[in-house]
Amino acid sequence: MARLLITLGMRDAGGAAAVDARGSVPVATRTRRGATEAATASSWAAGRRWAILLALGWLVQAGLRVWFSRHQVMPLANPDETAYLVAARVLAGGPAADLSYSTLYPGGYPLLITPAYWFFSNPSTVYHAVTVINALISALVLPLGYLACRRLGLGRPAAYGVAFVAALVPAGFFYSEYAMTDAVFVVITLAWLLTTHSWLTASSARARYANAAGSAALAAYAYAVHSRGLVMVAGLAVMGVFIGWRQAAARLSVLVAALTAVVVAAAAWALNHHISLIVYPEGARSLSGQIRQRLGSVNGIIHVLEMAAGQLWRVVLDSWGIAGIGLVAALLVIVRRDVRSDLRIMGALAVAVTTLIACIAPAALPSDQPQAWASGRYLDGMIIVFFLVGAAVLLRARMRDIVVCAAVCTGLFLLAAVTVAVYIGTTVPTLGFGAGFNFAEPAVVTQNWTNASVALATAVTLVLLAVWIGFAFALRRLRPGRVFAAVYAAFGICVAAVSLVAVAQMTSHVSQNHDSNTQEAITLMEAGKVRPGDQVAIAPSLGWMLTVPQAFEVSWTELKHFRPGQQPLPAGTTVVETGWPAGLPAQASWPDAPAGWRIVASDQDVGWVVWRKG
């Protein structure tokens, strides 16, 4: 369009249209102007059509997410989900809960799901509403991915297809079925990178200020959602310094970004402090303390590097190899002089963010979560980013460059797989909710939901990668036409099919898995006939695996903590729940129970006893 205007724009030095001696516009000029206006109108019409297609695609993606989560009625990943749901309930004006000594779960995500409590109070209905909110936000991967692909040089049809397929990858889809930050963090990551790129390349002051503020707000909000958002804040700071150094005209926008980041981060700190006082009255576990402890020795640093290798292994595996191509391409772009500078800078930023999250996020994990370091959850946003890049490389790059990227990716992937096998073993557990949640993708590619072989998972991923390269080779051997279009479509359909099958199996084995502490807690409540209006006191002997889920299920009041024999029974209590002491009768769980209290339900195998007055 710019070239057309330069060629046909018959204007003099003052900018006025050329006219003849009679003061009228020549016929040739009017014809050219009409052609230009027609081209502009056609471009706007095409833009509107694609906007409608993006809106329809977003609805389809949201509908798929809602449909897959339709059977989900309770939090399964505890204490994470319960902590976010309780915080949302508190922000909506509902009763609190005491989750002291647990990890402090930030308030950015609970803010998004608080509206579920404005309209509903039943826990199952609230959870359904939360998954709908998740779906609407998570589906934004499609329009954001489309914008990213357009900036990577893909045409509109190809960009739409790649973005649609990327939105089906489990890293950007599956976690929308849970009340967890992973449901929205992919969208935040994509939006932040896009606004940062727009800030870097803005051609007007207004666009520069708007994108500087947007990038800063998103980075600070990412910090409000999850601690790995601090890496994005650090990335924002580096970009600000770079832009201020390289672009004198943009220095004021750096100040705008800094002020925005400070304001949003301060609001996030205040929100977290408010939640901490109400939900964690006795204090929360320190993640920064865990990081300092692990980085305080040589063995700890080696351990962190091993954990980072586990994360990177999952980046390749969880994307069926395509994100591995994208990650290597980003590494190579950084050092190539024949690539646009903005792409080189964004490649460096994406690689740096990925590396830091891979090292820092698992290092902050509590020592009682030995499997989660290779779960892939913490890099889910970057998995989708590099999936988009990798797909663009497969569709646009020279075959020689694709082969180089694939070779480097394979070498790094094998090295990471060896590290995983040495550190965690030649198989990873996939049986039960916790193991399946952490290693669902390896279970899918190996079709083993008991113990997934690391070697087999690695081999299958490399086979899938070879298939995608085969498609790329075939496309370059064909001329544009029906056969070319058919192969092009088959490429996207195959990747989408693998992702949808994976999501379906993960949902069946993980999201609908009844082997969870929440199910046991609900069984306890049903057996004890705990109903709205009851005031429930819980003894420490019950254990957090039964206590925490009830903090969400008992939505009408705050659970009271009670130490039998050491504290008086809280006033108004109608139900007391205790643990069943090993080797003793159920009555020993509360030996000095006042007159009138009796056992109404118990389970020696799980280890709980429910007492009720009357």
Coordinates of C-alpha atoms in Angstrom, one line a residue, residues 103-555:
T103 CA 2.5 -20.7 50.0
L104 CA 1.0 -17.2 49.5
Y105 CA -0.9 -17.4 46.3
P106 CA -1.1 -13.9 44.8
G107 CA -4.3 -12.0 44.2
G108 CA -4.1 -11.1 40.5
Y109 CA -5.9 -14.3 39.3
P110 CA -8.5 -14.2 42.1
L111 CA -9.4 -10.7 40.9
L112 CA -10.4 -12.2 37.5
I113 CA -12.6 -15.0 39.0
T114 CA -14.2 -12.9 41.7
P115 CA -17.4 -12.3 39.6
A116 CA -18.2 -16.0 40.0
Y117 CA -19.0 -15.2 43.6
W118 CA -21.1 -12.2 42.8
F119 CA -23.8 -14.4 41.2
F120 CA -23.4 -17.8 42.8
S121 CA -22.7 -19.4 46.2
N122 CA -23.0 -23.1 45.6
P123 CA -19.4 -24.4 45.3
S124 CA -20.0 -26.6 42.2
T125 CA -21.7 -23.7 40.4
V126 CA -19.0 -21.3 41.4
Y127 CA -16.4 -23.7 40.0
H128 CA -18.3 -24.1 36.7
A129 CA -18.4 -20.3 36.5
V130 CA -14.7 -20.0 37.1
T131 CA -14.0 -22.5 34.2
V132 CA -16.1 -20.4 31.9
I133 CA -14.2 -17.3 32.9
N134 CA -11.0 -19.2 32.3
A135 CA -12.2 -20.3 28.9
L136 CA -13.1 -16.8 27.7
I137 CA -9.6 -15.5 28.7
S138 CA -7.6 -18.6 27.6
A139 CA -9.3 -18.5 24.1
L140 CA -7.6 -15.1 23.5
V141 CA -4.5 -17.2 22.5
L142 CA -6.1 -17.3 19.1
P143 CA -6.3 -13.5 18.3
L144 CA -3.0 -12.8 20.1
G145 CA -1.3 -15.7 18.3
Y146 CA -2.7 -14.4 15.0
L147 CA -1.1 -11.0 15.6
A148 CA 2.2 -12.6 16.5
C149 CA 2.2 -14.7 13.3
R150 CA 1.5 -11.6 11.2
R151 CA 4.5 -9.9 12.7
L152 CA 6.5 -13.1 12.0
G153 CA 5.7 -12.6 8.3
L154 CA 2.9 -15.1 7.7
G155 CA -0.1 -14.2 5.5
R156 CA -3.5 -13.9 7.0
P157 CA -4.7 -17.4 6.2
A158 CA -1.5 -19.0 7.5
A159 CA -1.4 -16.8 10.6
Y160 CA -5.0 -17.7 11.4
G161 CA -4.4 -21.4 11.0
V162 CA -1.2 -21.4 13.1
A163 CA -2.9 -19.4 15.8
F164 CA -5.9 -21.7 15.9
V165 CA -3.7 -24.8 16.2
A166 CA -1.5 -23.1 18.8
A167 CA -4.6 -22.5 20.9
L168 CA -5.3 -26.2 21.0
V169 CA -1.8 -27.2 22.3
P170 CA -2.3 -28.5 25.9
A171 CA 0.0 -25.9 27.4
G172 CA -2.4 -23.2 26.3
F173 CA -5.6 -25.2 26.7
F174 CA -5.6 -27.9 29.4
Y175 CA -5.1 -25.7 32.4
S176 CA -8.2 -23.6 31.6
E177 CA -10.0 -26.5 33.3
Y178 CA -8.6 -25.6 36.6
A179 CA -8.9 -22.6 39.0
M180 CA -5.2 -21.8 38.5
T181 CA -3.0 -19.0 37.1
D182 CA -1.9 -21.3 34.3
A183 CA -5.3 -20.8 32.8
V184 CA -4.5 -17.2 32.0
F185 CA -0.7 -16.8 32.2
V186 CA -0.2 -17.8 28.5
V187 CA -2.4 -15.0 27.4
I188 CA -0.6 -12.5 29.7
T189 CA 2.7 -13.7 28.3
L190 CA 1.7 -13.3 24.7
A191 CA 0.1 -9.9 25.3
W192 CA 3.1 -8.7 27.1
L193 CA 5.5 -9.7 24.3
L194 CA 3.3 -8.2 21.6
T195 CA 2.9 -4.8 23.4
T196 CA 6.7 -4.8 24.2
H197 CA 7.4 -5.3 20.5
S198 CA 4.9 -2.5 19.6
W199 CA 6.7 -0.3 22.0
L200 CA 10.0 -1.1 20.4
T201 CA 8.8 -0.4 16.9
A202 CA 6.3 2.4 17.4
S203 CA 6.4 5.1 14.8
S204 CA 4.4 7.7 16.6
A205 CA 4.6 9.3 20.1
R206 CA 1.0 8.3 20.9
A207 CA 1.6 4.6 20.0
R208 CA 4.9 4.6 21.9
Y209 CA 3.3 5.9 25.1
A210 CA 0.3 3.6 24.9
N211 CA 2.4 0.5 24.3
A212 CA 5.0 1.5 26.9
A213 CA 2.2 1.7 29.5
G214 CA 0.6 -1.5 28.2
S215 CA 3.8 -3.4 28.4
A216 CA 4.5 -2.2 31.9
A217 CA 1.0 -2.8 33.1
L218 CA 1.0 -6.4 31.8
A219 CA 4.5 -7.2 33.3
A220 CA 3.4 -5.8 36.7
Y221 CA 0.1 -7.6 36.5
A222 CA 2.0 -10.9 35.7
Y223 CA 3.8 -10.3 39.0
A224 CA 0.4 -9.9 40.7
V225 CA -0.7 -13.3 39.2
H226 CA 2.4 -15.4 39.8
S227 CA 5.9 -15.0 41.1
R228 CA 7.4 -15.9 37.7
G229 CA 6.0 -12.5 36.6
L230 CA 9.0 -11.0 38.3
V231 CA 11.0 -12.3 35.4
M232 CA 8.8 -10.3 33.1
V233 CA 9.3 -7.2 35.2
A234 CA 13.0 -7.7 34.9
G235 CA 12.6 -8.1 31.2
L236 CA 10.6 -4.9 31.1
A237 CA 13.4 -3.1 33.0
V238 CA 16.0 -4.3 30.5
M239 CA 13.9 -3.3 27.5
G240 CA 13.3 0.2 29.1
V241 CA 17.1 0.7 29.5
F242 CA 17.7 -0.5 25.9
I243 CA 15.0 1.7 24.4
G244 CA 16.1 4.7 26.4
W245 CA 19.7 4.2 25.2
R246 CA 19.0 3.5 21.6
Q247 CA 16.0 5.8 20.9
A248 CA 16.4 9.3 22.2
A249 CA 12.8 10.2 21.1
A250 CA 11.4 7.4 23.2
R251 CA 13.0 8.3 26.6
L252 CA 9.8 9.9 27.9
S253 CA 8.0 6.6 27.1
V254 CA 10.5 4.8 29.4
L255 CA 9.4 7.1 32.2
V256 CA 5.7 6.4 31.4
A257 CA 6.5 2.6 31.6
A258 CA 8.4 3.0 34.8
L259 CA 5.5 4.9 36.5
T260 CA 2.9 2.5 35.2
A261 CA 4.9 -0.5 36.5
V262 CA 5.4 1.1 39.9
V263 CA 1.7 1.9 40.3
V264 CA 0.4 -1.5 39.2
A265 CA 3.1 -3.4 41.2
A266 CA 2.2 -1.3 44.3
A267 CA -1.4 -2.1 43.9
A268 CA -0.5 -5.8 43.5
W269 CA 1.6 -5.6 46.7
A270 CA -1.3 -4.0 48.6
L271 CA -3.7 -6.7 47.3
N272 CA -1.4 -9.5 48.3
H273 CA -0.9 -7.9 51.8
H274 CA -4.7 -7.7 52.2
I275 CA -5.1 -11.3 51.3
S276 CA -2.2 -12.3 53.5
L277 CA -3.8 -10.7 56.6
I278 CA -7.1 -12.5 56.1
V279 CA -6.2 -15.9 54.6
Y280 CA -2.7 -16.4 56.1
P281 CA -3.0 -14.8 59.6
E282 CA -0.1 -16.8 61.0
G283 CA 2.2 -16.2 58.0
A284 CA 3.0 -17.9 54.7
R285 CA 5.8 -20.0 53.4
S286 CA 8.7 -18.1 51.9
L287 CA 9.5 -19.1 48.3
S288 CA 12.4 -16.6 48.2
G289 CA 13.9 -18.4 51.2
Q290 CA 13.7 -21.7 49.3
I291 CA 15.6 -20.2 46.3
R292 CA 18.3 -18.7 48.6
Q293 CA 18.7 -22.1 50.3
R294 CA 19.2 -23.9 47.0
L295 CA 21.5 -21.4 45.5
G296 CA 23.6 -21.3 48.6
S297 CA 25.8 -24.2 47.7
V298 CA 27.5 -25.7 44.6
N299 CA 25.3 -28.8 44.8
G300 CA 22.3 -26.6 45.0
I301 CA 23.3 -24.7 41.9
I302 CA 23.9 -28.0 40.0
H303 CA 20.5 -29.1 41.2
V304 CA 18.9 -25.9 39.8
L305 CA 20.6 -26.5 36.4
E306 CA 19.2 -30.1 36.4
M307 CA 15.8 -28.7 37.1
A308 CA 16.2 -26.2 34.3
A309 CA 17.0 -29.0 31.9
G310 CA 13.8 -30.8 33.0
Q311 CA 11.8 -27.7 32.1
L312 CA 13.4 -27.3 28.7
W313 CA 12.8 -31.0 28.0
R314 CA 9.2 -30.4 28.5
V315 CA 9.2 -27.3 26.2
V316 CA 10.1 -29.5 23.3
L317 CA 8.0 -32.5 24.3
D318 CA 4.8 -30.6 25.3
S319 CA 4.7 -28.9 21.9
W320 CA 5.3 -32.1 19.9
G321 CA 8.8 -30.7 18.9
I322 CA 7.6 -27.5 17.3
A323 CA 8.4 -25.1 20.1
G324 CA 11.9 -26.6 20.1
I325 CA 12.3 -25.4 16.5
G326 CA 11.1 -22.0 17.6
L327 CA 13.4 -21.8 20.6
V328 CA 16.5 -22.7 18.5
A329 CA 15.4 -20.3 15.7
A330 CA 15.2 -17.5 18.4
L331 CA 18.7 -18.4 19.5
L332 CA 20.0 -18.3 16.0
V333 CA 18.2 -15.0 15.1
I334 CA 20.0 -13.2 17.9
V335 CA 23.4 -13.6 16.2
R336 CA 22.3 -13.2 12.6
R337 CA 22.9 -9.8 11.0
D338 CA 20.5 -10.4 8.1
V339 CA 17.4 -10.4 10.3
R340 CA 15.4 -7.3 11.4
S341 CA 16.8 -5.8 14.5
D342 CA 13.4 -5.8 16.3
L343 CA 13.1 -9.6 15.8
R344 CA 16.6 -10.1 17.1
I345 CA 15.8 -8.0 20.2
M346 CA 12.6 -9.8 20.8
G347 CA 14.3 -13.2 20.3
A348 CA 16.9 -12.3 22.9
L349 CA 14.1 -11.2 25.3
A350 CA 12.1 -14.4 24.8
V351 CA 15.2 -16.6 25.3
A352 CA 16.2 -14.7 28.4
V353 CA 12.8 -14.9 30.0
T354 CA 12.6 -18.7 29.2
T355 CA 16.0 -19.3 30.7
L356 CA 15.3 -17.4 33.9
I357 CA 11.9 -19.0 34.5
A358 CA 13.4 -22.4 33.8
C359 CA 16.0 -21.8 36.5
I360 CA 14.1 -19.8 39.1
A361 CA 10.6 -21.3 39.1
P362 CA 11.5 -24.9 39.9
A363 CA 14.1 -23.7 42.4
A364 CA 11.4 -22.0 44.4
L365 CA 9.4 -25.2 44.7
P366 CA 9.0 -26.7 48.2
S367 CA 11.1 -29.8 48.9
D368 CA 8.0 -31.9 49.2
Q369 CA 7.3 -31.5 45.4
P370 CA 10.1 -33.5 43.9
Q371 CA 8.2 -34.2 40.6
A372 CA 7.0 -30.8 39.7
W373 CA 10.4 -29.4 38.6
A374 CA 9.9 -31.1 35.2
S375 CA 6.2 -30.5 34.9
G376 CA 6.3 -27.9 32.1
R377 CA 3.7 -25.7 33.7
Y378 CA 6.0 -22.9 34.5
L379 CA 7.0 -22.4 30.9
D380 CA 3.5 -22.9 29.4
G381 CA 3.4 -19.3 28.1
M382 CA 6.8 -19.6 26.4
I383 CA 5.8 -23.0 25.0
I384 CA 3.0 -21.3 23.1
V385 CA 5.2 -18.4 22.0
F386 CA 7.9 -20.7 20.6
F387 CA 5.2 -22.9 19.1
L388 CA 4.1 -19.9 17.0
V389 CA 7.7 -19.1 16.1
G390 CA 8.5 -22.8 15.2
A391 CA 5.4 -23.1 13.0
A392 CA 6.3 -19.8 11.2
V393 CA 9.8 -21.3 10.6
L394 CA 8.4 -24.5 9.2
L395 CA 6.1 -22.6 6.8
R396 CA 8.5 -19.7 5.8
A397 CA 12.1 -20.6 6.3
R398 CA 14.5 -22.2 3.8
M399 CA 14.7 -25.9 4.1
R400 CA 18.4 -25.6 5.0
D401 CA 17.6 -23.4 8.0
I402 CA 14.8 -25.8 9.1
V403 CA 17.3 -28.7 9.1
V404 CA 19.8 -26.7 11.1
C405 CA 17.2 -25.8 13.7
A406 CA 16.0 -29.4 13.9
A407 CA 19.5 -30.7 14.3
V408 CA 20.3 -28.3 17.2
C409 CA 16.9 -28.9 18.8
T410 CA 17.4 -32.7 18.7
G411 CA 20.8 -32.4 20.3
L412 CA 19.6 -30.2 23.1
F413 CA 16.5 -32.3 23.6
L414 CA 18.5 -35.5 23.9
L415 CA 20.9 -33.8 26.4
A416 CA 17.9 -32.7 28.5
A417 CA 16.3 -36.1 28.3
V418 CA 19.5 -37.7 29.6
T419 CA 19.6 -35.2 32.5
V420 CA 16.0 -36.1 33.3
A421 CA 16.7 -39.8 33.2
V422 CA 19.7 -39.4 35.5
Y423 CA 18.0 -37.1 37.9
I424 CA 14.5 -38.5 38.2
G425 CA 14.9 -42.0 36.7
T426 CA 14.2 -43.7 33.3
T427 CA 10.5 -43.5 33.9
V428 CA 8.2 -40.8 35.3
P429 CA 5.1 -41.7 37.4
T430 CA 1.8 -41.0 35.7
L431 CA -0.7 -42.9 37.9
G432 CA -3.0 -40.9 40.1
F433 CA -3.9 -37.2 40.0
G434 CA -0.7 -35.7 41.3
A435 CA 1.6 -37.7 39.0
G436 CA -0.7 -37.4 36.0
F437 CA -1.0 -33.7 36.5
N438 CA 2.7 -33.2 36.4
F439 CA 3.5 -35.7 33.6
A440 CA 0.4 -35.8 31.5
E441 CA 2.1 -35.1 28.1
P442 CA 4.7 -37.8 28.6
A443 CA 1.8 -40.2 29.4
V444 CA 0.1 -39.2 26.2
V445 CA 3.0 -39.6 23.9
T446 CA 3.9 -43.0 25.5
Q447 CA 0.3 -44.1 26.0
N448 CA 1.3 -45.2 29.5
W449 CA -0.7 -43.8 32.4
T450 CA 1.3 -45.7 35.0
N451 CA 4.9 -45.1 34.3
A452 CA 6.0 -43.2 31.2
S453 CA 9.4 -44.0 29.8
V454 CA 11.6 -41.0 29.3
A455 CA 13.4 -42.6 26.4
L456 CA 10.1 -43.5 24.6
A457 CA 8.6 -40.1 25.2
T458 CA 11.7 -38.5 23.8
A459 CA 11.7 -40.8 20.8
V460 CA 8.1 -40.3 20.0
T461 CA 8.5 -36.5 20.2
L462 CA 11.4 -36.7 17.7
V463 CA 9.3 -38.9 15.4
L464 CA 6.6 -36.2 15.5
L465 CA 9.2 -33.5 14.8
A466 CA 10.4 -35.5 11.7
V467 CA 6.8 -35.7 10.5
W468 CA 6.4 -31.9 10.7
I469 CA 9.7 -31.4 8.8
G470 CA 8.4 -33.9 6.2
F471 CA 5.4 -31.7 5.7
A472 CA 7.6 -28.6 5.4
F473 CA 9.7 -30.4 2.8
A474 CA 6.6 -31.5 0.8
L475 CA 5.3 -27.9 0.8
R476 CA 8.5 -26.6 -0.8
R477 CA 8.4 -29.3 -3.5
L478 CA 4.9 -28.4 -4.6
R479 CA 3.6 -25.5 -6.7
P480 CA 0.7 -23.4 -5.3
G481 CA -2.5 -25.2 -6.2
R482 CA -5.0 -27.7 -4.9
V483 CA -2.4 -30.3 -4.0
F484 CA -0.4 -27.6 -2.2
A485 CA -3.5 -26.4 -0.3
A486 CA -4.4 -30.0 0.6
V487 CA -0.9 -30.7 2.1
Y488 CA -1.0 -27.3 3.8
A489 CA -4.3 -28.1 5.4
A490 CA -3.2 -31.7 6.3
F491 CA -0.2 -30.2 8.1
G492 CA -2.4 -28.1 10.4
I493 CA -5.0 -30.8 10.9
C494 CA -2.4 -33.4 12.0
V495 CA -0.9 -31.0 14.6
A496 CA -4.4 -30.0 15.8
A497 CA -5.5 -33.6 16.0
V498 CA -2.5 -34.6 18.1
S499 CA -3.2 -31.7 20.5
L500 CA -6.9 -32.4 20.8
V501 CA -6.3 -36.1 21.4
A502 CA -3.8 -35.2 24.1
V503 CA -6.3 -32.8 25.8
A504 CA -9.0 -35.4 25.6
Q505 CA -6.8 -38.0 27.3
M506 CA -5.5 -35.6 29.8
T507 CA -9.0 -34.5 30.7
S508 CA -10.1 -38.2 31.0
H509 CA -7.2 -39.3 33.1
V510 CA -6.5 -36.2 35.2
S511 CA -9.4 -33.8 35.3
Q512 CA -11.9 -36.5 35.8
N513 CA -9.6 -38.5 38.2
H514 CA -11.4 -39.2 41.5
D515 CA -8.1 -40.1 43.2
S516 CA -7.8 -36.7 44.9
N517 CA -7.9 -35.2 48.4
T518 CA -10.9 -33.1 47.4
Q519 CA -13.0 -36.2 46.7
E520 CA -12.1 -37.7 50.1
A521 CA -13.0 -34.4 51.8
I522 CA -16.4 -34.4 50.1
T523 CA -17.0 -38.0 51.1
L524 CA -16.3 -36.9 54.7
M525 CA -18.7 -34.0 54.5
E526 CA -21.5 -36.2 52.9
A527 CA -21.0 -38.9 55.5
G528 CA -21.1 -36.4 58.3
K529 CA -24.1 -34.6 56.7
V530 CA -22.3 -31.2 56.9
R531 CA -24.8 -28.7 55.5
P532 CA -25.1 -24.9 55.2
G533 CA -25.7 -23.4 58.6
D534 CA -23.3 -25.8 60.3
Q535 CA -20.4 -24.3 62.2
V536 CA -17.4 -26.6 61.7
A537 CA -14.3 -26.9 63.9
I538 CA -11.4 -28.9 62.6
A539 CA -8.6 -30.5 64.7
P540 CA -5.0 -30.4 63.5
S541 CA -4.9 -34.3 63.5
L542 CA -7.2 -34.3 60.4
G543 CA -4.4 -33.2 58.2
W544 CA -4.3 -30.6 55.4
M545 CA -5.3 -32.9 52.7
L546 CA -8.8 -33.1 54.2
T547 CA -8.8 -29.7 55.7
V548 CA -7.8 -27.5 52.8
P549 CA -10.5 -28.7 50.3
Q550 CA -13.2 -28.0 52.9
A551 CA -12.1 -24.4 53.0
F552 CA -13.7 -24.1 49.6
E553 CA -16.5 -26.6 50.0
V554 CA -17.7 -25.0 53.3
S555 CA -18.6 -21.8 51.6

